[in-house]
CSV table of N, CA and C in Angstrom, one decimal:
chain,number,residue,atom,x,y,z
A,71,MET,N,89.7,112.1,99.7
A,71,MET,CA,89.3,112.4,98.3
A,71,MET,C,90.3,111.2,97.7
A,72,GLY,N,89.8,109.9,97.3
A,72,GLY,CA,90.5,109.2,96.7
A,72,GLY,C,90.2,108.0,95.4
A,73,ASP,N,91.4,107.4,95.6
A,73,ASP,CA,90.9,106.0,94.1
A,73,ASP,C,90.7,104.8,95.0
A,74,SER,N,90.8,103.8,94.6
A,74,SER,CA,90.3,102.3,95.1
A,74,SER,C,92.1,102.0,95.8
A,75,LEU,N,92.7,103.0,96.1
A,75,LEU,CA,93.7,102.4,97.2
A,75,LEU,C,93.1,103.0,98.3
A,76,SER,N,92.5,103.9,98.7
A,76,SER,CA,91.8,104.1,99.7
A,76,SER,C,89.8,103.9,99.1
A,77,ALA,N,89.8,103.2,98.8
A,77,ALA,CA,88.3,102.6,98.5
A,77,ALA,C,88.7,101.4,99.0
A,78,ALA,N,89.3,100.6,99.4
A,78,ALA,CA,89.3,99.7,100.0
A,78,ALA,C,88.8,98.5,99.0
A,79,TYR,N,89.6,98.8,97.5
A,79,TYR,CA,89.1,97.5,96.3
A,79,TYR,C,89.6,96.2,97.1
A,80,GLY,N,88.0,95.3,96.7
A,80,GLY,CA,88.5,93.9,96.7
A,80,GLY,C,88.9,93.3,98.2
A,81,ILE,N,88.7,94.2,99.5
A,81,ILE,CA,88.3,94.0,100.5
A,81,ILE,C,86.8,94.5,101.2
A,82,PRO,N,87.2,94.6,102.6
A,82,PRO,CA,85.8,95.6,103.5
A,82,PRO,C,86.4,96.1,103.5
A,83,GLN,N,85.3,97.0,103.0
A,83,GLN,CA,85.7,99.2,103.5
A,83,GLN,C,86.2,99.1,105.2
A,84,SER,N,85.6,98.5,106.1
A,84,SER,CA,86.2,98.5,107.4
A,84,SER,C,87.1,98.2,107.9
A,85,GLU,N,88.3,97.5,106.8
A,85,GLU,CA,89.7,97.0,106.8
A,85,GLU,C,90.4,98.0,106.1
A,86,GLY,N,90.2,98.6,105.5
A,86,GLY,CA,90.5,99.6,104.2
A,86,GLY,C,91.5,100.7,106.0
A,87,TRP,N,92.3,101.2,104.8
A,87,TRP,CA,94.0,102.0,106.2
A,87,TRP,C,92.5,102.8,106.5
A,88,VAL,N,91.9,103.8,105.7
A,88,VAL,CA,91.1,104.7,105.9
A,88,VAL,C,90.5,104.7,106.9
A,89,ALA,N,89.7,103.5,107.1
A,89,ALA,CA,88.7,103.0,108.1
A,89,ALA,C,89.0,102.5,109.3
A,90,LEU,N,90.5,101.9,109.5
A,90,LEU,CA,91.8,102.4,110.8
A,90,LEU,C,91.9,103.2,111.0
A,91,LEU,N,92.6,104.1,110.2
A,91,LEU,CA,92.7,105.3,110.7
A,91,LEU,C,91.4,106.3,111.7
A,92,ALA,N,89.8,106.2,111.2
A,92,ALA,CA,89.4,106.9,111.7
A,92,ALA,C,89.5,106.4,113.2
A,93,ARG,N,89.6,104.4,113.6
A,93,ARG,CA,89.5,103.8,115.0
A,93,ARG,C,90.5,104.3,115.4
A,94,ARG,N,91.3,104.6,114.7
A,94,ARG,CA,92.8,105.3,115.6
A,94,ARG,C,92.8,106.4,116.2
A,95,LEU,N,92.3,107.7,115.3
A,95,LEU,CA,91.5,108.6,115.3
A,95,LEU,C,91.0,108.8,117.1
A,96,GLU,N,89.9,107.5,116.9
A,96,GLU,CA,89.3,107.8,118.5
A,96,GLU,C,89.7,107.3,119.1
A,97,ARG,N,90.6,105.9,119.3
A,97,ARG,CA,91.3,105.3,120.1
A,97,ARG,C,92.2,106.2,120.8
A,98,GLU,N,93.0,107.2,120.1
A,98,GLU,CA,93.9,108.2,120.3
A,98,GLU,C,93.4,109.4,121.1
A,99,GLY,N,91.4,109.6,121.1
A,99,GLY,CA,91.3,110.6,121.3
A,99,GLY,C,91.3,111.9,120.2
A,100,TYR,N,91.4,112.0,119.4
A,100,TYR,CA,91.7,113.0,118.5
A,100,TYR,C,90.3,113.3,118.0
A,101,PRO,N,89.7,114.4,118.3
A,101,PRO,CA,88.8,114.9,117.8
A,101,PRO,C,87.9,115.0,116.4
A,102,HIS,N,88.8,114.5,115.6
A,102,HIS,CA,88.6,114.5,113.8
A,102,HIS,C,87.7,113.4,113.8
A,103,ARG,N,87.0,114.0,113.1
A,103,ARG,CA,86.4,112.2,112.1
A,103,ARG,C,86.5,112.2,110.8
A,104,VAL,N,86.5,110.9,110.1
A,104,VAL,CA,87.1,110.9,108.8
A,104,VAL,C,85.6,110.8,107.9
A,105,VAL,N,85.6,111.5,106.5
A,105,VAL,CA,85.1,111.3,105.3
A,105,VAL,C,85.5,110.6,104.1
A,106,ASN,N,85.1,109.1,103.9
A,106,ASN,CA,86.1,108.6,102.9
A,106,ASN,C,85.1,108.8,101.4
A,107,LYS,N,85.9,109.6,101.1
A,107,LYS,CA,85.3,110.3,99.5
A,107,LYS,C,85.7,109.1,98.4
A,108,SER,N,87.0,108.6,98.9
A,108,SER,CA,87.1,107.8,97.6
A,108,SER,C,86.4,107.2,96.5
A,109,ILE,N,86.5,107.0,95.2
A,109,ILE,CA,85.5,105.6,94.3
A,109,ILE,C,87.1,105.1,93.8
A,110,SER,N,87.2,103.7,93.9
A,110,SER,CA,87.6,103.0,92.7
A,110,SER,C,87.8,103.2,91.4
A,111,GLY,N,88.4,103.4,90.8
A,111,GLY,CA,88.7,103.7,89.4
A,111,GLY,C,88.5,105.3,88.9
A,112,GLU,N,88.6,106.7,90.4
A,112,GLU,CA,88.8,107.5,90.2
A,112,GLU,C,89.6,108.1,89.7
A,113,THR,N,89.9,109.8,88.9
A,113,THR,CA,91.0,110.0,88.5
A,113,THR,C,90.9,111.8,89.3
A,114,THR,N,91.9,112.3,88.5
A,114,THR,CA,91.7,114.1,89.0
A,114,THR,C,90.3,114.7,88.4
A,115,SER,N,90.2,114.4,87.3
A,115,SER,CA,88.7,114.7,86.9
A,115,SER,C,87.6,114.6,87.9
A,116,GLY,N,87.5,113.3,87.8
A,116,GLY,CA,86.1,113.3,89.1
A,116,GLY,C,86.6,113.7,90.5
A,117,GLY,N,87.8,113.5,90.5
A,117,GLY,CA,87.9,114.6,92.2
A,117,GLY,C,87.8,115.4,91.9
A,118,LEU,N,88.4,116.5,91.0
A,118,LEU,CA,87.7,118.0,91.3
A,118,LEU,C,86.5,117.9,90.8
A,119,THR,N,85.6,117.3,90.3
A,119,THR,CA,84.6,117.3,89.9
A,119,THR,C,83.7,117.3,91.3
A,120,ARG,N,84.0,116.9,91.8
A,120,ARG,CA,83.6,115.7,93.1
A,120,ARG,C,83.9,116.9,95.1
A,121,LEU,N,85.0,117.2,94.0
A,121,LEU,CA,85.6,118.0,96.0
A,121,LEU,C,84.3,119.3,95.6
A,122,PRO,N,84.1,120.1,95.6
A,122,PRO,CA,83.6,121.2,96.2
A,122,PRO,C,82.5,121.0,96.5
A,123,SER,N,82.1,120.0,96.5
A,123,SER,CA,80.7,119.7,97.3
A,123,SER,C,80.8,118.5,98.7
A,124,ALA,N,82.1,118.1,98.4
A,124,ALA,CA,82.1,117.6,100.0
A,124,ALA,C,82.8,118.6,101.1
A,125,LEU,N,83.7,118.7,100.5
A,125,LEU,CA,84.1,120.0,100.9
A,125,LEU,C,82.7,121.1,101.6
A,126,ALA,N,82.1,121.6,100.8
A,126,ALA,CA,80.8,122.4,102.0
A,126,ALA,C,80.1,121.5,102.5
A,127,GLU,N,79.8,119.9,102.2
A,127,GLU,CA,79.4,119.4,102.8
A,127,GLU,C,80.1,118.9,104.4
A,128,HIS,N,81.1,118.9,104.3
A,128,HIS,CA,82.2,118.0,105.3
A,128,HIS,C,82.2,119.3,106.1
A,129,GLN,N,82.9,120.3,105.5
A,129,GLN,CA,84.1,121.5,106.0
A,129,GLN,C,85.7,120.8,106.8
A,130,PRO,N,86.1,119.8,106.1
A,130,PRO,CA,87.3,119.6,107.0
A,130,PRO,C,88.4,120.4,107.4
A,131,VAL,N,89.3,120.5,108.3
A,131,VAL,CA,89.9,120.9,108.5
A,131,VAL,C,91.4,120.1,107.7
A,132,ILE,N,91.8,119.0,107.6
A,132,ILE,CA,92.3,118.5,106.8
A,132,ILE,C,92.1,117.5,105.6
A,133,THR,N,92.4,117.6,103.9
A,133,THR,CA,91.8,117.2,103.4
A,133,THR,C,93.2,116.4,102.3
A,134,LEU,N,93.0,114.4,102.5
A,134,LEU,CA,93.9,114.3,102.1
A,134,LEU,C,93.2,113.8,100.5
A,135,ILE,N,94.5,114.5,99.8
A,135,ILE,CA,94.2,113.6,98.3
A,135,ILE,C,94.7,113.1,97.7
A,136,GLU,N,94.3,111.8,97.6
A,136,GLU,CA,95.0,110.2,96.6
A,136,GLU,C,94.6,109.8,95.7
A,137,LEU,N,94.7,111.1,94.5
A,137,LEU,CA,94.4,110.4,93.2
A,137,LEU,C,95.6,110.9,92.5
A,138,GLY,N,95.0,110.6,91.2
A,138,GLY,CA,96.4,110.5,89.9
A,138,GLY,C,96.9,108.9,89.1
A,139,ALA,N,96.8,108.1,90.5
A,139,ALA,CA,97.7,106.7,90.0
A,139,ALA,C,96.6,106.7,88.5
A,140,ASN,N,95.2,106.7,88.3
A,140,ASN,CA,94.4,105.9,87.4
A,140,ASN,C,94.7,107.1,86.4
A,141,ASP,N,94.6,108.1,86.6
A,141,ASP,CA,95.2,109.5,85.3
A,141,ASP,C,96.7,108.7,84.5
A,142,GLY,N,97.3,108.5,85.5
A,142,GLY,CA,98.6,108.4,85.2
A,142,GLY,C,99.0,106.3,84.2
A,143,LEU,N,97.8,105.6,84.8
A,143,LEU,CA,97.6,104.3,84.5
A,143,LEU,C,96.9,104.5,83.1
A,144,ARG,N,96.2,105.2,83.0
A,144,ARG,CA,95.6,105.5,81.3
A,144,ARG,C,95.9,106.3,80.3
A,145,ALA,N,97.3,107.0,80.8
A,145,ALA,CA,98.8,107.8,80.1
A,145,ALA,C,97.9,109.2,79.8
A,146,GLN,N,97.3,109.8,80.7
A,146,GLN,CA,96.8,110.8,80.5
A,146,GLN,C,97.8,112.2,80.5
A,147,PRO,N,97.0,113.5,79.7
A,147,PRO,CA,98.6,114.6,79.8
A,147,PRO,C,99.3,115.2,81.0
A,148,LEU,N,100.1,114.6,81.8
A,148,LEU,CA,100.5,115.4,83.2
A,148,LEU,C,100.1,117.0,83.3
A,149,ASP,N,100.3,117.6,82.2
A,149,ASP,CA,99.9,118.9,82.7
A,149,ASP,C,98.5,119.6,83.6
A,150,LYS,N,97.6,118.7,82.8
A,150,LYS,CA,96.8,118.5,82.7
A,150,LYS,C,96.0,117.9,84.6
A,151,MET,N,96.5,116.7,84.9
A,151,MET,CA,96.9,116.2,85.8
A,151,MET,C,97.0,117.5,86.8
A,152,ARG,N,98.7,117.7,87.1
A,152,ARG,CA,99.3,119.0,87.7
A,152,ARG,C,97.8,120.1,87.7
A,153,GLN,N,97.1,120.7,86.8
A,153,GLN,CA,96.4,121.6,86.9
A,153,GLN,C,95.3,121.1,88.3
A,154,ARG,N,94.7,120.1,87.8
A,154,ARG,CA,93.4,119.5,88.5
A,154,ARG,C,93.7,119.4,89.9
A,155,LEU,N,95.4,118.4,90.1
A,155,LEU,CA,95.5,118.1,91.8
A,155,LEU,C,95.5,119.9,92.2
A,156,THR,N,96.2,120.3,91.5
A,156,THR,CA,96.7,122.0,91.9
A,156,THR,C,95.6,122.6,92.3
A,157,ARG,N,94.4,122.8,91.1
A,157,ARG,CA,92.8,122.8,91.7
A,157,ARG,C,92.7,122.9,93.2
A,158,MET,N,92.5,121.5,93.1
A,158,MET,CA,91.9,120.5,94.7
A,158,MET,C,92.2,121.1,95.2
A,159,ILE,N,93.9,120.9,95.6
A,159,ILE,CA,95.1,121.7,96.5
A,159,ILE,C,94.4,123.3,97.1
A,160,ARG,N,94.3,124.1,96.4
A,160,ARG,CA,93.8,125.6,96.0
A,160,ARG,C,92.7,125.5,96.7
A,161,LEU,N,91.5,124.8,96.2
A,161,LEU,CA,90.4,124.5,97.1
A,161,LEU,C,90.0,124.4,98.6
A,162,ALA,N,90.5,123.4,98.8
A,162,ALA,CA,91.0,123.0,99.9
A,162,ALA,C,91.3,123.9,101.1
A,163,GLN,N,92.6,124.9,101.0
A,163,GLN,CA,93.3,125.7,101.2
A,163,GLN,C,92.3,126.7,101.3
A,164,SER,N,91.7,127.4,100.4
A,164,SER,CA,90.7,128.4,100.3
A,164,SER,C,89.1,128.1,101.4
A,165,ASP,N,89.3,126.7,101.8
A,165,ASP,CA,87.9,126.3,102.5
A,165,ASP,C,89.2,126.4,104.1
A,166,ASN,N,89.5,127.1,104.4
A,166,ASN,CA,91.1,126.3,105.4
A,166,ASN,C,91.3,125.1,106.4
A,167,ALA,N,91.1,124.3,104.7
A,167,ALA,CA,91.8,122.9,104.7
A,167,ALA,C,93.2,123.1,104.7
A,168,HIS,N,93.6,121.9,105.4
A,168,HIS,CA,95.3,121.3,105.3
A,168,HIS,C,95.0,120.2,104.2
A,169,ALA,N,96.1,120.9,103.1
A,169,ALA,CA,95.7,120.2,102.0
A,169,ALA,C,97.0,119.3,101.6
A,170,VAL,N,96.8,117.8,101.8
A,170,VAL,CA,97.8,116.7,102.0
A,170,VAL,C,97.6,115.5,100.6
A,171,LEU,N,99.1,116.2,99.7
A,171,LEU,CA,98.7,115.6,98.6
A,171,LEU,C,99.7,114.1,98.6
A,172,PHE,N,98.6,112.8,98.3
A,172,PHE,CA,99.4,111.8,98.0
A,172,PHE,C,100.4,111.5,96.8
A,173,GLU,N,101.7,111.0,96.6
A,173,GLU,CA,102.9,110.7,95.7
A,173,GLU,C,102.3,109.7,94.8
A,174,MET,N,101.8,109.6,93.9
A,174,MET,CA,101.8,108.1,93.3
A,174,MET,C,102.8,108.1,92.1
A,175,ARG,N,102.9,106.4,92.0
A,175,ARG,CA,104.1,106.1,90.8
A,175,ARG,C,102.8,104.9,90.0
A,176,ILE,N,103.7,104.3,89.2
A,176,ILE,CA,103.1,103.8,88.1
A,176,ILE,C,104.1,103.2,87.2
A,177,PRO,N,103.8,102.0,86.9
A,177,PRO,CA,104.6,101.5,86.6
A,177,PRO,C,105.6,101.3,85.2
A,178,SER,N,106.9,101.2,85.4
A,178,SER,CA,108.1,101.7,84.3
A,178,SER,C,107.6,101.1,83.1
A,179,ASN,N,107.2,100.3,82.8
A,179,ASN,CA,106.6,99.9,81.6
A,179,ASN,C,106.0,100.8,80.4
A,180,TYR,N,105.6,102.3,81.5
A,180,TYR,CA,104.7,103.3,80.8
A,180,TYR,C,106.2,104.3,80.3
A,181,GLY,N,107.4,103.5,79.8
A,181,GLY,CA,108.8,104.7,79.6
A,181,GLY,C,109.4,105.0,80.7
A,182,PRO,N,110.6,105.5,80.6
A,182,PRO,CA,111.4,106.6,81.3
A,182,PRO,C,110.9,107.7,81.4
A,183,ARG,N,110.4,108.2,80.8
A,183,ARG,CA,110.4,109.9,80.3
A,183,ARG,C,108.7,110.0,81.3
A,184,TYR,N,108.1,109.4,80.7
A,184,TYR,CA,106.6,109.3,81.6
A,184,TYR,C,106.8,109.2,82.8
A,185,THR,N,107.0,107.9,83.2
A,185,THR,CA,107.4,107.3,84.3
A,185,THR,C,108.0,108.4,85.2
A,186,GLU,N,109.0,108.7,85.2
A,186,GLU,CA,109.6,109.6,85.9
A,186,GLU,C,109.1,111.4,86.5
A,187,ALA,N,108.5,111.7,84.6
A,187,ALA,CA,107.8,113.1,85.1
A,187,ALA,C,106.4,113.0,85.7
A,188,PHE,N,105.7,112.0,85.4
A,188,PHE,CA,104.9,111.2,86.8
A,188,PHE,C,104.5,111.2,87.8
A,189,HIS,N,106.0,111.1,88.1
A,189,HIS,CA,106.4,111.1,90.0
A,189,HIS,C,106.5,111.8,90.2
A,190,ARG,N,107.7,112.8,89.1
A,190,ARG,CA,108.4,114.5,89.7
A,190,ARG,C,106.9,115.6,89.9
A,191,SER,N,105.4,114.9,89.1
A,191,SER,CA,104.5,116.1,89.4
A,191,SER,C,103.6,116.2,90.9
A,192,PHE,N,103.9,115.3,91.8
A,192,PHE,CA,103.4,115.1,92.8
A,192,PHE,C,104.6,115.9,93.9
A,193,GLY,N,105.4,116.4,93.7
A,193,GLY,CA,106.5,117.0,94.5
A,193,GLY,C,106.6,118.6,94.2
A,194,GLU,N,106.2,118.3,92.7
A,194,GLU,CA,106.0,120.0,91.9
A,194,GLU,C,104.9,119.9,92.6
A,195,VAL,N,103.9,119.8,92.6
A,195,VAL,CA,102.4,120.5,92.6
A,195,VAL,C,102.8,121.3,94.4
A,196,ALA,N,103.0,119.8,95.4
A,196,ALA,CA,103.0,120.2,96.7
A,196,ALA,C,104.1,121.1,96.8
A,197,GLU,N,104.9,121.7,96.5
A,197,GLU,CA,106.2,122.1,96.8
A,197,GLU,C,105.0,123.8,96.2
A,198,GLN,N,104.5,124.0,94.8
A,198,GLN,CA,104.4,124.8,94.7
A,198,GLN,C,102.6,125.8,95.7
A,199,THR,N,101.9,124.6,95.6
A,199,THR,CA,100.7,124.7,96.3
A,199,THR,C,101.1,125.0,98.2
A,200,GLY,N,103.0,124.4,98.4
A,200,GLY,CA,102.9,124.5,99.8
A,200,GLY,C,101.6,123.2,100.4
A,201,ALA,N,101.6,122.2,99.9
A,201,ALA,CA,100.8,121.4,100.4
A,201,ALA,C,101.8,119.9,101.0
A,202,THR,N,101.2,119.7,102.2
A,202,THR,CA,102.2,118.6,102.4
A,202,THR,C,102.3,117.5,101.4
A,203,LEU,N,103.3,116.8,101.5
A,203,LEU,CA,103.7,116.0,100.3
A,203,LEU,C,103.7,114.6,101.8
A,204,MET,N,102.7,113.5,100.7
A,204,MET,CA,102.6,112.4,101.5
A,204,MET,C,103.5,110.9,100.7
A,205,PRO,N,104.7,110.6,101.2
A,205,PRO,CA,105.4,110.0,100.6
A,205,PRO,C,104.8,108.9,99.5
A,206,PHE,N,105.5,108.0,99.0
A,206,PHE,CA,104.7,107.0,98.3
A,206,PHE,C,104.0,106.0,98.9
A,207,PHE,N,103.0,105.6,99.7
A,207,PHE,CA,102.8,105.0,100.8
A,207,PHE,C,102.7,103.4,100.7
A,208,LEU,N,102.8,103.6,99.1
A,208,LEU,CA,102.4,101.8,98.8
A,208,LEU,C,104.2,101.4,99.3
A,209,GLU,N,104.9,102.3,99.1
A,209,GLU,CA,106.8,101.6,99.5
A,209,GLU,C,106.9,101.0,101.0
A,210,ALA,N,105.9,100.9,101.4
A,210,ALA,CA,105.9,100.0,102.2
A,210,ALA,C,105.6,98.7,102.2
A,211,ILE,N,105.3,98.6,101.5
A,211,ILE,CA,104.7,97.0,101.0
A,211,ILE,C,104.9,96.4,99.5
A,212,ALA,N,105.9,97.6,99.0
A,212,ALA,CA,105.6,97.0,97.1
A,212,ALA,C,107.0,96.6,97.0
A,213,LEU,N,107.9,96.0,97.5
A,213,LEU,CA,108.5,94.3,97.3
A,213,LEU,C,108.0,93.5,97.9
A,214,ASP,N,106.8,93.2,98.7
A,214,ASP,CA,106.5,91.9,99.2
A,214,ASP,C,104.5,91.5,98.5
A,215,GLU,N,105.2,91.0,98.0
A,215,GLU,CA,104.0,90.0,96.2
A,215,GLU,C,103.0,89.7,97.4
A,216,ALA,N,103.0,89.2,98.9
A,216,ALA,CA,101.7,88.5,99.3
A,216,ALA,C,100.7,89.6,99.7
A,217,MET,N,101.3,91.3,100.0
A,217,MET,CA,100.9,92.0,100.5
A,217,MET,C,99.9,92.5,99.5
A,218,PHE,N,99.6,92.0,98.5
A,218,PHE,CA,99.0,92.5,97.1
A,218,PHE,C,97.9,91.5,97.0
A,219,GLN,N,96.8,92.2,96.4
A,219,GLN,CA,95.6,90.9,95.3
A,219,GLN,C,95.5,90.3,94.7
A,220,GLU,N,95.5,89.4,93.9
A,220,GLU,CA,96.1,88.7,92.9
A,220,GLU,C,96.2,89.6,91.6
A,221,ASP,N,95.2,90.6,92.0
A,221,ASP,CA,96.1,91.9,90.3
A,221,ASP,C,97.5,91.8,90.5
A,222,GLY,N,97.7,92.1,91.5
A,222,GLY,CA,98.8,92.5,91.7
A,222,GLY,C,99.2,94.3,92.0
A,223,ILE,N,98.1,95.1,92.6
A,223,ILE,CA,97.9,96.3,92.0
A,223,ILE,C,96.9,96.6,93.4
A,224,HIS,N,96.2,96.2,94.3
A,224,HIS,CA,96.0,96.5,95.1
A,224,HIS,C,96.4,95.9,96.7
A,225,PRO,N,96.5,96.5,97.4
A,225,PRO,CA,97.5,96.1,98.7
A,225,PRO,C,95.7,95.0,99.6
A,226,THR,N,96.1,94.3,100.5
A,226,THR,CA,95.2,93.1,101.0
A,226,THR,C,95.2,93.9,101.9
A,227,ALA,N,93.9,93.1,102.6
A,227,ALA,CA,93.4,93.5,103.9
A,227,ALA,C,94.7,93.6,105.1
A,228,ALA,N,95.7,92.1,104.7
A,228,ALA,CA,96.7,92.6,106.0
A,228,ALA,C,97.5,93.8,105.7
A,229,ALA,N,97.6,94.1,104.3
A,229,ALA,CA,98.7,95.5,104.3
A,229,ALA,C,98.0,96.9,104.5
A,230,GLN,N,96.9,96.7,105.4
A,230,GLN,CA,96.2,97.9,105.2
A,230,GLN,C,96.6,98.5,106.3
A,231,PRO,N,97.3,98.4,107.5
A,231,PRO,CA,97.4,98.4,108.9
A,231,PRO,C,99.3,99.5,108.5
A,232,ARG,N,99.9,98.7,107.7
A,232,ARG,CA,101.7,99.2,106.8
A,232,ARG,C,101.2,100.5,106.5
A,233,LEU,N,99.9,100.4,105.6
A,233,LEU,CA,99.5,101.3,104.8
A,233,LEU,C,99.6,102.8,105.6
A,234,LEU,N,98.6,102.2,107.2
A,234,LEU,CA,98.6,103.2,107.8
A,234,LEU,C,99.4,103.9,108.5
A,235,GLU,N,100.1,103.4,109.1
A,235,GLU,CA,101.4,103.4,109.3
A,235,GLU,C,102.3,104.8,108.4
A,236,ALA,N,102.3,104.7,106.9
A,236,ALA,CA,102.8,105.0,106.3
A,236,ALA,C,102.4,106.5,106.5
A,237,VAL,N,101.3,106.6,106.5
A,237,VAL,CA,100.3,108.2,106.2
A,237,VAL,C,100.3,108.9,107.9
A,238,TRP,N,100.6,107.9,108.8
A,238,TRP,CA,100.3,108.2,110.0
A,238,TRP,C,101.9,109.1,110.5
A,239,SER,N,102.3,108.9,110.4
A,239,SER,CA,104.0,109.7,110.1
A,239,SER,C,103.6,111.0,109.5
A,240,ARG,N,103.0,111.2,108.9
A,240,ARG,CA,102.8,112.8,108.4
A,240,ARG,C,101.9,113.4,108.6
A,241,LEU,N,100.7,112.6,108.6
A,241,LEU,CA,99.3,113.0,109.2
A,241,LEU,C,99.6,113.7,110.6
A,242,GLU,N,100.4,112.7,111.7
A,242,GLU,CA,100.3,113.1,113.0
A,242,GLU,C,100.2,114.5,113.0
A,243,PRO,N,101.7,115.0,112.7
A,243,PRO,CA,102.2,116.3,113.5
A,243,PRO,C,100.5,117.7,112.4
A,244,LEU,N,100.2,117.4,111.3
A,244,LEU,CA,98.9,118.2,111.4
A,244,LEU,C,97.9,118.1,112.6
A,245,LEU,N,97.1,116.4,112.3
A,245,LEU,CA,96.3,116.6,113.6
A,245,LEU,C,96.7,117.0,114.6
A,246,GLU,N,97.8,117.6,115.4
A,246,GLU,CA,98.3,117.7,116.8
A,246,GLU,C,98.0,119.7,116.3
A,247,MET,N,98.7,120.3,115.7
A,247,MET,CA,98.7,121.5,114.9
A,247,MET,C,97.0,121.9,114.9
A,248,THR,N,96.4,120.7,114.4
A,248,THR,CA,94.8,121.7,113.8
A,248,THR,C,93.8,120.9,115.1
A,249,THR,N,94.4,120.4,116.1
A,249,THR,CA,94.0,119.8,117.6
A,249,THR,C,94.4,120.7,118.2
A,250,ALA,N,95.6,121.6,118.6
A,250,ALA,CA,95.8,122.5,119.2
A,250,ALA,C,95.2,124.1,118.5
A,251,ASN,N,95.0,124.4,117.5
A,251,ASN,CA,94.1,125.5,116.9
A,251,ASN,C,93.1,125.3,117.3
A,252,ALA,N,92.5,124.4,117.4
A,252,ALA,CA,91.0,124.3,117.2
A,252,ALA,C,90.8,124.7,119.9
A,253,GLY,N,91.8,124.6,120.2
A,253,GLY,CA,92.3,125.0,121.6
A,253,GLY,C,91.0,123.3,122.4
A,254,ARG,N,92.4,122.3,121.5
A,254,ARG,CA,91.8,120.9,122.9
A,254,ARG,C,92.2,121.0,124.3
């Protein structure tokens, strides 16, 4: 459940990190399948609205939540964003899924107070809910302008394998655990 960063904005969806994840799971013999419910421009409000039906339909064992950046870019109230992220994690957990919350960052031109509070929100929500926190996965490419499309926001196809590697380090232990619990 994500936004344009997981919906492969501006590149073929088959080249996005989520599609690369699906292929890696298959290649490495994991029984998990990937369902990408990401939509460009999505906010935590939209994600929270769509999550219950996605959980009911797909019954995931791991739910990745990569949302919040668009809330921040629209300078939405952070308490509302935290409440919605918390609710999404609790919904996933009540459906027996491990929740992974992606840490997001926004540009510093939003002011130091809002920018820092925004960034801290993800760690606070993860700690409060027991979700796995995925450190800011764009960190792997953030300083390399060649890894971004002309808009300077969305990663290129060439950046996607690096994004997957950043995600894989936190995701692999959960994959191992859920595979072991399923009696692989």
